[in-house]
């Protein structure tokens, strides 16, 4: 979740001006980039919890670390201190709540999800090889500093052991507003905030028509990604009957701002139609003079029309306000000045890289994008919406057509493979091609267990029902 700024104080002239804001994201093919975002849960390592000098008194092994006095705040400060030329602090009042990259890391950021889930928002990079190196560098720089604080990190889709009450809250103004509002609009919004982690890739488009095709393909196929990357089979120490409990949480978080908006497959879809949908997403806040004002539940459309609403009487909507508002819409594929793929559980580094490879291969080659569109259009839109509700429990075994989602996934991966081979980008260091990053997915469609299925095998086998063993086995 990004940090609001509302820097552009230009008054909103029209809906078409908001559509033009999105259209500014159109780029020539040579400027298309790959941006990755990945989250992971922090935990207190067992040797730290057992120490008489533990900086986390009262917290047991594998508990989620607090923000302060030791914990997440200390890790952010340690990262900045160890790499002062690379990071500057992001503050919310007096609290450090993230780091912004500079120099060689310009375009990258480290941010915190509501319960301290640690997120790297990677820089826009040219190739999958560069994103792989960025991920390795991030983990290599973070791991030793975390160990000094007695912490580890596990990339899982839903927290496997903690209750909601056991999860901390980070001192971010935005999250305080959401914490109050979420229970009013869904039963699992606080779970989404505190107990989920995701991995996503952000990709560019060349024109409005290119955006439309990419949006439709990726929105329809997002449930297949959910099945492939399922990695959250536990809740509060027990199997939860889902392979992706993170995806199940999103079915009742806040359906006015999430899911698979029908407008994407309507004949008039484009930048302006998406703006129209976002205008009807209830507001969270407005920023003025560095202060966040709680206007949760208010209508941006009514505000734009000049209708009186409590809390907004003294403010007039600006382009910056709308840019902030865009970040409060949570569809499975989010449109900003690029496209965000949002359907996958966090997972192992290999799986993080595989997500970027899958969508890059599908969307960044013309022939592959056309093949993916032909695949998608052979079924009605409603079938994909239904699929979204089924895959959290059934995963790749979910029925689809005359087969299962595993068959659909195999077609997707074959198309993505062709797309990456067509890109033909070879790593200068290893001489590897980009399609090697699809290897974990080709194994899955050949019958290998998903991450969730692997953990369930461990739970009923070697772990003998001790879910806490997942932390060290998944640690990165």
PDB file of N, CA and C in Angstrom, residues 53 108 114 126 130 159 181 252 277 290 321 344 362 405 408 431 453 468 471 475:
ATOM      1  N   UNK A  53      18.027 -12.212  27.636  1.00  0.00           N
ATOM      2  CA  UNK A  53      18.191 -10.807  27.239  1.00  0.00           C
ATOM      3  C   UNK A  53      17.379 -10.462  25.993  1.00  0.00           C
ATOM      4  N   UNK A 108      12.930   2.428  -6.238  1.00  0.00           N
ATOM      5  CA  UNK A 108      12.585   1.362  -5.296  1.00  0.00           C
ATOM      6  C   UNK A 108      12.143   1.971  -3.972  1.00  0.00           C
ATOM      7  N   UNK A 114      -0.008  -3.122   7.272  1.00  0.00           N
ATOM      8  CA  UNK A 114      -0.565  -2.717   8.571  1.00  0.00           C
ATOM      9  C   UNK A 114       0.008  -3.401   9.801  1.00  0.00           C
ATOM     10  N   UNK A 126      14.319  -3.429 -16.692  1.00  0.00           N
ATOM     11  CA  UNK A 126      14.130  -3.821 -18.084  1.00  0.00           C
ATOM     12  C   UNK A 126      13.861  -5.307 -18.249  1.00  0.00           C
ATOM     13  N   UNK A 130      17.230  -8.667 -14.179  1.00  0.00           N
ATOM     14  CA  UNK A 130      17.493  -7.541 -13.281  1.00  0.00           C
ATOM     15  C   UNK A 130      16.601  -7.616 -12.046  1.00  0.00           C
ATOM     16  N   UNK A 159      -1.105 -15.396   7.621  1.00  0.00           N
ATOM     17  CA  UNK A 159      -0.303 -15.745   8.793  1.00  0.00           C
ATOM     18  C   UNK A 159      -0.754 -17.098   9.322  1.00  0.00           C
ATOM     19  N   UNK A 181     -12.816   1.618   9.493  1.00  0.00           N
ATOM     20  CA  UNK A 181     -13.819   1.521   8.430  1.00  0.00           C
ATOM     21  C   UNK A 181     -14.071   0.094   7.971  1.00  0.00           C
ATOM     22  N   UNK A 252     -14.594 -11.189   0.927  1.00  0.00           N
ATOM     23  CA  UNK A 252     -15.462 -10.383   1.788  1.00  0.00           C
ATOM     24  C   UNK A 252     -14.632  -9.386   2.589  1.00  0.00           C
ATOM     25  N   UNK A 277     -15.649   4.021 -12.682  1.00  0.00           N
ATOM     26  CA  UNK A 277     -15.764   3.010 -11.623  1.00  0.00           C
ATOM     27  C   UNK A 277     -15.077   3.490 -10.348  1.00  0.00           C
ATOM     28  N   UNK A 290      -0.131  18.263   4.801  1.00  0.00           N
ATOM     29  CA  UNK A 290       0.549  17.175   5.477  1.00  0.00           C
ATOM     30  C   UNK A 290      -0.294  16.413   6.475  1.00  0.00           C
ATOM     31  N   UNK A 321      -5.652  14.553  -5.146  1.00  0.00           N
ATOM     32  CA  UNK A 321      -6.641  13.789  -4.384  1.00  0.00           C
ATOM     33  C   UNK A 321      -7.057  12.537  -5.145  1.00  0.00           C
ATOM     34  N   UNK A 344      -1.939 -13.090  -6.376  1.00  0.00           N
ATOM     35  CA  UNK A 344      -1.093 -14.192  -5.897  1.00  0.00           C
ATOM     36  C   UNK A 344      -0.714 -14.050  -4.427  1.00  0.00           C
ATOM     37  N   UNK A 362       3.183 -13.314 -20.924  1.00  0.00           N
ATOM     38  CA  UNK A 362       1.836 -13.225 -21.500  1.00  0.00           C
ATOM     39  C   UNK A 362       1.548 -11.868 -22.124  1.00  0.00           C
ATOM     40  N   UNK A 405      -8.461 -26.374 -13.802  1.00  0.00           N
ATOM     41  CA  UNK A 405      -7.663 -25.151 -13.900  1.00  0.00           C
ATOM     42  C   UNK A 405      -6.202 -25.484 -14.199  1.00  0.00           C
ATOM     43  N   UNK A 408      -5.856 -25.193 -17.831  1.00  0.00           N
ATOM     44  CA  UNK A 408      -5.840 -23.790 -18.251  1.00  0.00           C
ATOM     45  C   UNK A 408      -4.496 -23.156 -17.914  1.00  0.00           C
ATOM     46  N   UNK A 431      24.274 -15.992 -18.827  1.00  0.00           N
ATOM     47  CA  UNK A 431      23.881 -16.431 -20.170  1.00  0.00           C
ATOM     48  C   UNK A 431      22.540 -17.166 -20.170  1.00  0.00           C
ATOM     49  N   UNK A 453       0.033 -27.122  -0.867  1.00  0.00           N
ATOM     50  CA  UNK A 453      -0.044 -28.572  -0.756  1.00  0.00           C
ATOM     51  C   UNK A 453       1.229 -29.143  -0.119  1.00  0.00           C
ATOM     52  N   UNK A 468       4.043 -24.254  13.611  1.00  0.00           N
ATOM     53  CA  UNK A 468       5.101 -23.259  13.809  1.00  0.00           C
ATOM     54  C   UNK A 468       6.377 -23.609  13.045  1.00  0.00           C
ATOM     55  N   UNK A 471       7.787 -21.547   9.843  1.00  0.00           N
ATOM     56  CA  UNK A 471       8.527 -20.285   9.833  1.00  0.00           C
ATOM     57  C   UNK A 471       9.979 -20.501   9.388  1.00  0.00           C
ATOM     58  N   UNK A 475      11.665 -19.535   5.743  1.00  0.00           N
ATOM     59  CA  UNK A 475      12.420 -18.290   5.953  1.00  0.00           C
ATOM     60  C   UNK A 475      13.292 -17.945   4.754  1.00  0.00           C
TER      61      UNK A 475
END
